[in-house]
Amino acid sequence: MNAVDQADLLRRARRRTRPAAEPVPAVESSGPAPLSHAQQRMWLMDHLGQGGALYNVPLATRLRGPLDPAALATALTALTERHAVLRTRYGSRDDVPYQEAVPADPVPLPVVDATEADAPGLLAAEAAKPFDLATGPVLRALLLRHASEDHTFLLTIHHIAVDGGSLPIVGAELAALYEAARDRRPARLPPPGTAYTDHARRERARDAELTAAADTRAAHLAGARPLPLLRPVPPGARERRAALHGAPLAPGTVDALRRLGARHGATLFGVVLAAAFATLRNASGESDLVLGCASGHRADLRHTVGLSVNTLALRAEIAGDAAFGEVIGQVRAALLDAQAHHEVPFDLVLERLGASARGADGIPLLSVSCDVVHPVEPLALPGLAAESVELDLGLAKFGLALLVEDGPQPRCLVQHDRDALDEETAGRLLTAFADLLAAVAADGERRVDELPGTRLTAAEHPALAALLSDPRVVEATLARSADGPLLGYAVVRGPVAPSGAELKSLLRRVVPVDELPSAIVLLDRLPRLPDGAADHASLPGAARPAAAAADEPGPLAAVREAFGELLGTVPPADGDFFALGGHSLVAVQLAERLRTRTGLPLTGLDILEQRTPRALAGLLATRGDERRAALARTGAPVTRARAGTVLVTGATGGVGAAVLQELMAQGRPVRALVRPESAHLPALNGVEVAEGDLADLDSLRRAVEGTDAVIHAACTFTDHATDVAAMRALVDGWRGGPFVFVSSIDAYGRPAGTDVPEGAEPGPGLTPYGQAKLDCERILLESGRGPASIVRSPIVWGPHQRLRDQLRWGSTGALYQSALAGEPITLPAGPQWAGACWVHSAALARALSACAVDQPPAAGRILNAVTGHVSWTEFTTELVSLLGSASTVTPGPDADQELQRPWRYGAETLAGVLRPEPGEDWRTVLAAMVG
């Protein structure tokens, strides 16, 4: 979450008063409860693979003074005791999500020593860690200790549990509970407000009324189209990488905008919103526009922690000859109309819109938002000086957001999803927005078409842009050919229409060689899908997607049947999911149903991307072919464990995926423990899938049953009690055969010497993570049920997204983020070597596989898996070069103490399989991870 998102949530979070009543426990309705509509949006995003850190709410505060960490931990636990939503997990039953509070446990508060240099990386890494909504918790804390009376406190909560209106309650109560714990007295707090689950139940009881109201709101949006400046986002799980552009506003501009609003009966937000409409009207050339804003009405939740935010869609038609004062009136009327219906959940409106909720190219109708934000204020604790710490996770919820920051140094801001809008267009849009705000502040009655701003177009593929710029070309598109090269397609008009060769010749003058289509094919018309999008599968010579192979009755019939069960009618093969009434929850349910019936990996995101039964059947057919091909290599059915089956946990992680590939290459049968929503990952094709989770101990016992070997690579990294309990469950279900546990060199602590042999006794300075690994090792070695091997791994590098994330946010995160920002980097000085011990994921997979045999190389022993050691100077210099960074790298006494790592770890036992293969040197793998 960046400063803009935080300000949106925190604008009211610091206006606190401290109540003075004795605490009364909240009365929470017991048992599972439905999700509110706002919560369901969060849950769906998570299950569609669009969650991650996007909906994390990190609150970071620098605290100077005599902080009592034990009292703060006690206060956090008391806070979760008072508000069950902070200790709630989110499951599903019969395809329907539910929420259920769990008993309050002590909230861990890790205290980590951190210098000024390493604090930003540690905070960013902690704030970016995703939550597991199914198992919880949805709140976690971290305390960085810079000196005895200098700390940074980070509280991270998932958005499913809080909103801007509930943060004042969290802040006020945490302060009061901390003060009470510090002074060893009861807290004087009023009873908590309405239980959030009761609010959710009341809202769901009104679903019929809200659905009828959603029909009205959908009718209001009928015919509206997305902002044409935005471009379609590539298929697959979105990264939502954000870019933020800012420009200062001249002194007095914001006050002048306030005065302008007062003359027209509007707030500052109303004026900024009108300016956003006018800016986008001039930039896009479109007068009929839809913008979004947040509504946080909490009439029945004034004293309740929970999520009660809705999205309001504002539609206005802005005429070029209208005075800006008239636009303020128009937008004010639209805003008041939307606020009058603030209780109508936007997800219901989207369901009613169906296919028209997106443009023909898949861009959501509501992709642009507007707001007035404020600088983030700190979370204050009694007796301490507090200062806000900015955290920017670089994620965007909307394709585009136009913002004004109202504060001592007002700014105009444009935030955008890098996949939805290019940097150049965003920069020009910022200039236009800032200039327009300044212009209307000086003269609020100018006509819209006289205000600053020029027509902009979103960046397209240069070849497509060049084709469309030719006046003789009416329509054009690009698609990959069946064998890979890019093809161009054009519909031309005119008495002297150009040939395809002529068009390509013209493209050569303006398009880079590597972007040039191999040919231009002329068409009488572009084939289109029912929703108006270009039908690439019907283009001559283009690669046909899996849908083209889906004419066989089995997959298509099964898909149509499942569509019909959930949507009420069996659709035609090319019926559009959205036009048929589908929405996000139905997509999740449909994926679950088809995954169960076909035994093939499928997600809700697949449903949303394929959209038609024919395309979806084709995708399933393709995945079935891939699985059959894998079976042809292994010669094994995947319906039950067979002789020699190896259970692999953590199969969707960077290590687990490499282990799967290695075992499959060896022809060994594999059972992979994965969550249902992750079963679509390519590495899982051709293996038996056991659905489960480390927190579900029964699923672990079922997964290990009947297998002949275990490679346990899964780890929560942060919930050490869960990791230890999971090891006990796996050992309980294990009936013999080799068991390989992927441990960590963190289990050595900080050894006294610099050369660390395999199995050396742990030194001082064990982290909680290292201690948990030791505990798991002990459980396995003391079980005595079969040949057990402990393989301690260092940093793992390899071409997997999880490993890329660890490079950016893990132990090397501070260096990576500093290099990315172009900041100076200080490394340890002195004659002693310091650096990283690392292993390539493929080499680690070979080592683990070598241990998962009947006669492992060193049963009952602790082994190290190390590819090599690289100094921090070499690593950082290479990283700076790969990122094209302006960072300077110098040695100095202020280097992060965590970089003082002089240890070299021996790895003699597994040296043969660990020997690097081509492409496994550290420079090559680092380049692949950065790229």
CSV table of N, CA and C in Angstrom, one decimal, residues 506-612:
chain,number,residue,atom,x,y,z
A,506,LEU,N,5.6,0.5,-45.5
A,506,LEU,CA,5.4,1.8,-44.8
A,506,LEU,C,5.7,1.6,-43.3
A,507,LEU,N,5.4,0.4,-42.8
A,507,LEU,CA,5.7,0.2,-41.3
A,507,LEU,C,7.2,0.1,-41.1
A,508,ARG,N,7.9,-0.3,-42.0
A,508,ARG,CA,9.4,-0.5,-41.8
A,508,ARG,C,10.0,0.9,-41.5
A,509,ARG,N,9.4,2.0,-42.0
A,509,ARG,CA,10.0,3.3,-41.8
A,509,ARG,C,9.8,3.8,-40.4
A,510,VAL,N,8.8,3.3,-39.7
A,510,VAL,CA,8.4,3.9,-38.4
A,510,VAL,C,8.4,2.9,-37.2
A,511,VAL,N,8.5,1.6,-37.5
A,511,VAL,CA,8.4,0.6,-36.5
A,511,VAL,C,9.7,-0.1,-36.3
A,512,PRO,N,10.2,-0.3,-35.1
A,512,PRO,CA,11.4,-1.0,-34.9
A,512,PRO,C,11.4,-2.4,-35.5
A,513,VAL,N,12.5,-3.0,-35.9
A,513,VAL,CA,12.5,-4.2,-36.6
A,513,VAL,C,11.9,-5.4,-35.7
A,514,ASP,N,12.3,-5.3,-34.4
A,514,ASP,CA,11.8,-6.4,-33.6
A,514,ASP,C,10.3,-6.3,-33.3
A,515,GLU,N,9.6,-5.2,-33.7
A,515,GLU,CA,8.2,-5.0,-33.5
A,515,GLU,C,7.4,-5.2,-34.8
A,516,LEU,N,8.1,-5.5,-35.8
A,516,LEU,CA,7.5,-5.5,-37.2
A,516,LEU,C,6.8,-6.8,-37.4
A,517,PRO,N,5.5,-6.8,-37.9
A,517,PRO,CA,4.8,-8.0,-38.2
A,517,PRO,C,5.5,-8.7,-39.4
A,518,SER,N,5.4,-10.0,-39.4
A,518,SER,CA,6.0,-10.7,-40.5
A,518,SER,C,5.3,-10.5,-41.8
A,519,ALA,N,4.0,-10.2,-41.7
A,519,ALA,CA,3.1,-10.0,-42.9
A,519,ALA,C,1.9,-9.2,-42.5
A,520,ILE,N,1.3,-8.5,-43.5
A,520,ILE,CA,0.0,-7.8,-43.3
A,520,ILE,C,-1.0,-8.5,-44.2
A,521,VAL,N,-2.0,-9.0,-43.5
A,521,VAL,CA,-3.1,-9.7,-44.2
A,521,VAL,C,-4.3,-8.8,-44.4
A,522,LEU,N,-4.8,-8.6,-45.6
A,522,LEU,CA,-5.9,-7.7,-45.9
A,522,LEU,C,-7.2,-8.5,-45.8
A,523,LEU,N,-8.2,-8.0,-45.1
A,523,LEU,CA,-9.5,-8.6,-44.9
A,523,LEU,C,-10.6,-7.7,-45.3
A,524,ASP,N,-11.8,-8.3,-45.7
A,524,ASP,CA,-13.0,-7.5,-46.0
A,524,ASP,C,-13.6,-7.0,-44.7
A,525,ARG,N,-13.4,-7.7,-43.6
A,525,ARG,CA,-13.9,-7.2,-42.3
A,525,ARG,C,-13.2,-8.0,-41.2
A,526,LEU,N,-13.1,-7.5,-40.0
A,526,LEU,CA,-12.5,-8.2,-38.9
A,526,LEU,C,-13.5,-9.1,-38.3
A,527,PRO,N,-13.2,-10.4,-38.1
A,527,PRO,CA,-14.2,-11.2,-37.4
A,527,PRO,C,-14.3,-10.8,-35.9
A,528,ARG,N,-15.5,-10.8,-35.4
A,528,ARG,CA,-15.7,-10.3,-34.0
A,528,ARG,C,-16.5,-11.3,-33.2
A,529,LEU,N,-16.3,-11.3,-31.9
A,529,LEU,CA,-17.0,-12.1,-31.0
A,529,LEU,C,-18.4,-11.4,-30.7
A,530,PRO,N,-19.3,-12.1,-30.0
A,530,PRO,CA,-20.6,-11.5,-29.8
A,530,PRO,C,-20.5,-10.2,-29.0
A,531,ASP,N,-19.4,-10.0,-28.2
A,531,ASP,CA,-19.3,-8.8,-27.4
A,531,ASP,C,-18.6,-7.7,-28.1
A,532,GLY,N,-18.3,-7.9,-29.4
A,532,GLY,CA,-17.6,-6.9,-30.2
A,532,GLY,C,-16.1,-7.0,-30.3
A,533,ALA,N,-15.5,-7.8,-29.4
A,533,ALA,CA,-14.0,-7.9,-29.5
A,533,ALA,C,-13.6,-8.7,-30.7
A,534,ALA,N,-12.4,-8.4,-31.2
A,534,ALA,CA,-11.8,-9.1,-32.3
A,534,ALA,C,-11.7,-10.6,-32.0
A,535,ASP,N,-12.2,-11.4,-32.9
A,535,ASP,CA,-12.1,-12.9,-32.7
A,535,ASP,C,-10.8,-13.3,-33.3
A,536,HIS,N,-9.7,-13.4,-32.6
A,536,HIS,CA,-8.4,-13.7,-33.1
A,536,HIS,C,-8.4,-15.2,-33.5
A,537,ALA,N,-9.2,-16.0,-32.9
A,537,ALA,CA,-9.2,-17.4,-33.3
A,537,ALA,C,-9.7,-17.6,-34.8
A,538,SER,N,-10.4,-16.7,-35.3
A,538,SER,CA,-11.0,-16.8,-36.7
A,538,SER,C,-10.1,-16.1,-37.7
A,539,LEU,N,-9.0,-15.4,-37.3
A,539,LEU,CA,-8.2,-14.7,-38.2
A,539,LEU,C,-7.4,-15.8,-39.0
A,540,PRO,N,-7.3,-15.6,-40.3
A,540,PRO,CA,-6.5,-16.6,-41.1
A,540,PRO,C,-5.0,-16.6,-40.7
A,541,GLY,N,-4.5,-17.8,-40.5
A,541,GLY,CA,-3.1,-17.9,-40.1
A,541,GLY,C,-2.8,-17.7,-38.7
A,542,ALA,N,-3.7,-17.2,-37.9
A,542,ALA,CA,-3.4,-16.9,-36.5
A,542,ALA,C,-3.4,-18.2,-35.7
A,543,ALA,N,-2.7,-18.1,-34.6
A,543,ALA,CA,-2.7,-19.3,-33.7
A,543,ALA,C,-4.1,-19.5,-33.1
A,544,ARG,N,-4.6,-20.7,-33.2
A,544,ARG,CA,-5.9,-21.0,-32.7
A,544,ARG,C,-5.8,-21.4,-31.2
A,545,PRO,N,-6.5,-20.8,-30.3
A,545,PRO,CA,-6.4,-21.2,-28.9
A,545,PRO,C,-6.9,-22.6,-28.7
A,546,ALA,N,-6.8,-23.0,-27.4
A,546,ALA,CA,-7.3,-24.3,-27.1
A,546,ALA,C,-8.8,-24.5,-27.5
A,547,ALA,N,-9.5,-23.4,-27.6
A,547,ALA,CA,-10.9,-23.6,-27.9
A,547,ALA,C,-11.1,-24.3,-29.3
A,548,ALA,N,-10.2,-24.1,-30.2
A,548,ALA,CA,-10.3,-24.7,-31.5
A,548,ALA,C,-10.3,-26.2,-31.5
A,549,ALA,N,-9.8,-26.8,-30.4
A,549,ALA,CA,-9.7,-28.2,-30.3
A,549,ALA,C,-10.9,-28.7,-29.4
A,550,ALA,N,-11.8,-27.9,-29.1
A,550,ALA,CA,-12.8,-28.2,-28.1
A,550,ALA,C,-14.1,-28.7,-28.8
A,551,ASP,N,-14.1,-29.1,-30.0
A,551,ASP,CA,-15.3,-29.6,-30.7
A,551,ASP,C,-15.8,-30.9,-30.2
A,552,GLU,N,-14.9,-31.7,-29.5
A,552,GLU,CA,-15.3,-33.0,-29.0
A,552,GLU,C,-16.4,-32.8,-28.0
A,553,PRO,N,-17.5,-33.6,-28.0
A,553,PRO,CA,-18.6,-33.4,-27.2
A,553,PRO,C,-18.4,-33.4,-25.7
A,554,GLY,N,-17.4,-34.2,-25.2
A,554,GLY,CA,-17.2,-34.4,-23.8
A,554,GLY,C,-16.9,-33.2,-23.0
A,555,PRO,N,-15.8,-32.5,-23.3
A,555,PRO,CA,-15.5,-31.3,-22.5
A,555,PRO,C,-16.5,-30.2,-22.7
A,556,LEU,N,-16.9,-30.0,-23.9
A,556,LEU,CA,-17.9,-28.9,-24.2
A,556,LEU,C,-19.2,-29.2,-23.5
A,557,ALA,N,-19.7,-30.4,-23.6
A,557,ALA,CA,-21.0,-30.7,-23.0
A,557,ALA,C,-20.9,-30.6,-21.5
A,558,ALA,N,-19.8,-31.0,-20.9
A,558,ALA,CA,-19.6,-30.9,-19.4
A,558,ALA,C,-19.6,-29.4,-19.0
A,559,VAL,N,-18.9,-28.6,-19.8
A,559,VAL,CA,-18.8,-27.2,-19.4
A,559,VAL,C,-20.2,-26.5,-19.6
A,560,ARG,N,-20.9,-26.8,-20.7
A,560,ARG,CA,-22.2,-26.2,-20.8
A,560,ARG,C,-23.1,-26.6,-19.7
A,561,GLU,N,-23.0,-27.9,-19.4
A,561,GLU,CA,-23.9,-28.4,-18.3
A,561,GLU,C,-23.6,-27.6,-17.0
A,562,ALA,N,-22.3,-27.4,-16.7
A,562,ALA,CA,-22.0,-26.7,-15.4
A,562,ALA,C,-22.4,-25.3,-15.5
A,563,PHE,N,-22.2,-24.6,-16.7
A,563,PHE,CA,-22.7,-23.3,-16.8
A,563,PHE,C,-24.2,-23.2,-16.5
A,564,GLY,N,-25.0,-24.2,-17.1
A,564,GLY,CA,-26.4,-24.2,-16.9
A,564,GLY,C,-26.8,-24.4,-15.5
A,565,GLU,N,-26.1,-25.2,-14.7
A,565,GLU,CA,-26.5,-25.4,-13.3
A,565,GLU,C,-26.3,-24.2,-12.5
A,566,LEU,N,-25.3,-23.4,-12.8
A,566,LEU,CA,-25.1,-22.2,-12.0
A,566,LEU,C,-25.8,-20.9,-12.5
A,567,LEU,N,-26.1,-20.9,-13.9
A,567,LEU,CA,-26.7,-19.7,-14.4
A,567,LEU,C,-28.1,-19.9,-14.8
A,568,GLY,N,-28.7,-21.1,-14.6
A,568,GLY,CA,-30.1,-21.3,-14.8
A,568,GLY,C,-30.5,-21.7,-16.2
A,569,THR,N,-29.6,-21.7,-17.1
A,569,THR,CA,-30.0,-22.1,-18.5
A,569,THR,C,-28.7,-22.6,-19.2
A,570,VAL,N,-28.8,-23.6,-20.0
A,570,VAL,CA,-27.7,-24.2,-20.7
A,570,VAL,C,-27.4,-23.2,-21.9
A,571,PRO,N,-26.2,-22.6,-21.9
A,571,PRO,CA,-25.9,-21.6,-22.9
A,571,PRO,C,-25.4,-22.3,-24.2
A,572,PRO,N,-25.4,-21.5,-25.3
A,572,PRO,CA,-24.8,-22.0,-26.5
A,572,PRO,C,-23.3,-22.0,-26.3
A,573,ALA,N,-22.6,-22.7,-27.2
A,573,ALA,CA,-21.2,-22.9,-27.1
A,573,ALA,C,-20.4,-21.6,-27.0
A,574,ASP,N,-20.9,-20.6,-27.7
A,574,ASP,CA,-20.2,-19.3,-27.8
A,574,ASP,C,-20.9,-18.2,-26.9
A,575,GLY,N,-21.8,-18.7,-26.0
A,575,GLY,CA,-22.4,-17.7,-25.1
A,575,GLY,C,-21.4,-17.1,-24.2
A,576,ASP,N,-21.5,-15.8,-24.0
A,576,ASP,CA,-20.6,-15.0,-23.2
A,576,ASP,C,-20.9,-15.2,-21.7
A,577,PHE,N,-20.0,-15.5,-20.8
A,577,PHE,CA,-20.2,-15.7,-19.4
A,577,PHE,C,-20.9,-14.5,-18.8
A,578,PHE,N,-20.4,-13.3,-19.1
A,578,PHE,CA,-20.9,-12.1,-18.5
A,578,PHE,C,-22.3,-11.8,-19.0
A,579,ALA,N,-22.5,-12.0,-20.3
A,579,ALA,CA,-23.8,-11.7,-20.9
A,579,ALA,C,-24.9,-12.7,-20.4
A,580,LEU,N,-24.4,-13.9,-19.9
A,580,LEU,CA,-25.3,-14.9,-19.4
A,580,LEU,C,-25.7,-14.6,-17.9
A,581,GLY,N,-25.1,-13.6,-17.3
A,581,GLY,CA,-25.4,-13.3,-15.9
A,581,GLY,C,-24.3,-13.7,-15.0
A,582,GLY,N,-23.1,-14.1,-15.5
A,582,GLY,CA,-22.0,-14.6,-14.7
A,582,GLY,C,-21.3,-13.4,-14.0
A,583,HIS,N,-20.7,-13.7,-12.9
A,583,HIS,CA,-19.9,-12.7,-12.1
A,583,HIS,C,-18.9,-13.4,-11.4
A,584,SER,N,-18.1,-12.7,-10.6
A,584,SER,CA,-16.9,-13.2,-10.0
A,584,SER,C,-17.2,-14.4,-9.1
A,585,LEU,N,-18.2,-14.4,-8.2
A,585,LEU,CA,-18.5,-15.5,-7.4
A,585,LEU,C,-18.9,-16.7,-8.2
A,586,VAL,N,-19.7,-16.5,-9.2
A,586,VAL,CA,-20.1,-17.7,-10.1
A,586,VAL,C,-18.8,-18.2,-10.7
A,587,ALA,N,-17.9,-17.4,-11.1
A,587,ALA,CA,-16.7,-17.9,-11.7
A,587,ALA,C,-15.9,-18.8,-10.8
A,588,VAL,N,-15.8,-18.4,-9.5
A,588,VAL,CA,-15.1,-19.2,-8.5
A,588,VAL,C,-15.9,-20.6,-8.4
A,589,GLN,N,-17.2,-20.5,-8.3
A,589,GLN,CA,-18.0,-21.7,-8.1
A,589,GLN,C,-17.9,-22.6,-9.3
A,590,LEU,N,-17.9,-22.0,-10.5
A,590,LEU,CA,-17.9,-22.8,-11.7
A,590,LEU,C,-16.5,-23.5,-11.8
A,591,ALA,N,-15.5,-22.8,-11.5
A,591,ALA,CA,-14.1,-23.4,-11.5
A,591,ALA,C,-14.0,-24.6,-10.6
A,592,GLU,N,-14.6,-24.4,-9.4
A,592,GLU,CA,-14.5,-25.5,-8.4
A,592,GLU,C,-15.3,-26.7,-8.9
A,593,ARG,N,-16.5,-26.5,-9.5
A,593,ARG,CA,-17.3,-27.6,-10.0
A,593,ARG,C,-16.6,-28.3,-11.1
A,594,LEU,N,-16.0,-27.6,-12.1
A,594,LEU,CA,-15.4,-28.2,-13.2
A,594,LEU,C,-14.1,-28.9,-12.8
A,595,ARG,N,-13.4,-28.3,-11.8
A,595,ARG,CA,-12.2,-28.9,-11.3
A,595,ARG,C,-12.4,-30.2,-10.7
A,596,THR,N,-13.5,-30.3,-9.9
A,596,THR,CA,-13.9,-31.5,-9.3
A,596,THR,C,-14.3,-32.6,-10.3
A,597,ARG,N,-15.1,-32.2,-11.3
A,597,ARG,CA,-15.6,-33.2,-12.2
A,597,ARG,C,-14.6,-33.7,-13.2
A,598,THR,N,-13.7,-32.8,-13.6
A,598,THR,CA,-12.7,-33.2,-14.7
A,598,THR,C,-11.4,-33.7,-14.1
A,599,GLY,N,-11.1,-33.3,-12.8
A,599,GLY,CA,-9.8,-33.6,-12.2
A,599,GLY,C,-8.7,-32.8,-12.9
A,600,LEU,N,-9.1,-31.7,-13.6
A,600,LEU,CA,-8.0,-30.8,-14.2
A,600,LEU,C,-7.9,-29.5,-13.5
A,601,PRO,N,-6.8,-28.9,-13.5
A,601,PRO,CA,-6.6,-27.6,-12.8
A,601,PRO,C,-7.4,-26.5,-13.5
A,602,LEU,N,-8.1,-25.7,-12.7
A,602,LEU,CA,-8.9,-24.6,-13.3
A,602,LEU,C,-9.1,-23.6,-12.2
A,603,THR,N,-9.1,-22.3,-12.5
A,603,THR,CA,-9.4,-21.3,-11.5
A,603,THR,C,-10.5,-20.3,-12.0
A,604,GLY,N,-11.0,-19.5,-11.1
A,604,GLY,CA,-12.0,-18.5,-11.5
A,604,GLY,C,-11.5,-17.5,-12.5
A,605,LEU,N,-10.2,-17.2,-12.4
A,605,LEU,CA,-9.6,-16.3,-13.4
A,605,LEU,C,-9.6,-16.9,-14.8
A,606,ASP,N,-9.5,-18.3,-14.9
A,606,ASP,CA,-9.6,-18.9,-16.2
A,606,ASP,C,-11.0,-18.7,-16.8
A,607,ILE,N,-12.0,-18.8,-15.9
A,607,ILE,CA,-13.4,-18.6,-16.4
A,607,ILE,C,-13.6,-17.1,-16.9
A,608,LEU,N,-13.1,-16.2,-16.2
A,608,LEU,CA,-13.2,-14.8,-16.6
A,608,LEU,C,-12.5,-14.4,-17.8
A,609,GLU,N,-11.4,-15.1,-18.1
A,609,GLU,CA,-10.6,-14.8,-19.3
A,609,GLU,C,-11.1,-15.6,-20.5
A,610,GLN,N,-11.6,-16.8,-20.3
A,610,GLN,CA,-12.1,-17.6,-21.5
A,610,GLN,C,-13.5,-17.2,-21.9
A,611,ARG,N,-14.4,-17.0,-20.9
A,611,ARG,CA,-15.7,-16.4,-21.1
A,611,ARG,C,-16.7,-17.2,-21.7
A,612,THR,N,-16.4,-18.0,-22.7
A,612,THR,CA,-17.4,-18.8,-23.4
A,612,THR,C,-17.2,-20.3,-23.1
